[in-house]
Amino acid sequence: MTDPAAPAAPADRVLRQASAVTAVVAAVQVLALAFVSTAAAVAGAMLFFGVASLLRFTLRAHPFDRFGAANAVTLLRAGVATGLVVTLTDAARMAEPGFAWAVVAVASAALALDGLDGWLARRGGLASAFGARFDMEVDAGLALMLALGLIATGKAGVWVLLLGGLRYLFVAAAFIAPWLDRALPERQSRKTVCVIQIAALVALHAPLVQPPLSSAVATGATLALAWSFAVDVVWLWRRR
């Protein structure tokens, strides 16, 4: 019989901490989106629930006895990313400059926080492969949501999915070519291109960014992203 006064096992403690952060982020997201529309609040909650469920399933790979501030920040960024579903549910409102700038501001905050979680992990001695992967997947989700928003609002064609969804194409390709599914070495240029990718997608939502500037921004960022993936593919091919 378990002693209710006994301290929680590390895995249970991490799960409880992650659940608490998830609940706070979910509540803030729903309240914020409810001011826009019920559809946005429901859609955002459903997407965030999906992310939280995946996180709960993968927490077994977390190597430390606490969830950590870094992962909490990454989870907050996931809440922002899924909250950007508002650009799909309320696409017509993106024609309102004030609404569009609000989306740009929130997405910019998510991008700015991308540097904070890594710093917190290193400062707290909680840097891990789990945290790095969590951060990377949130980056990919943020980019995809921004790209889908551009399509929904008519600011870009379907081609912009190359800029927002190339990560998912790479993952799908690994099922066909298993040699693509292996760990890659750290590369600063990859991180830099990721920042350029998301910054470009955020900028494209700004009311002031219109053709031909928007075309130049999107093309340049897409080429940079394609180059970065090509470097990784060549590295993996040589070691297959």
Short mmCIF file of C-alpha atoms in Angstrom, two decimals, residues 111 146 150 163 194-205 209 217-218 220-222:
data_model
loop_
_atom_site.label_atom_id
_atom_site.label_comp_id
_atom_site.label_asym_id
_atom_site.label_seq_id
_atom_site.Cartn_x
_atom_site.Cartn_y
_atom_site.Cartn_z
CA LEU A 111 9.90 34.01 -31.86
CA LEU A 146 1.95 31.08 -39.88
CA LEU A 150 -0.99 33.45 -45.06
CA LEU A 163 8.50 27.82 -46.30
CA CYS A 194 15.21 28.82 -38.60
CA VAL A 195 15.05 32.33 -37.15
CA ILE A 196 15.05 33.80 -40.67
CA GLN A 197 12.26 31.41 -41.69
CA ILE A 198 9.92 32.30 -38.83
CA ALA A 199 10.80 36.00 -38.89
CA ALA A 200 9.91 36.10 -42.59
CA LEU A 201 6.59 34.32 -42.00
CA VAL A 202 5.76 36.76 -39.20
CA ALA A 203 6.72 39.76 -41.35
CA LEU A 204 4.51 38.56 -44.20
CA HIS A 205 1.50 38.95 -41.91
CA VAL A 209 4.49 44.06 -46.24
CA VAL A 217 10.96 38.21 -48.43
CA ALA A 218 9.20 34.90 -49.02
CA GLY A 220 14.68 34.73 -49.98
CA ALA A 221 13.60 32.89 -46.84
CA THR A 222 12.47 29.84 -48.82
#
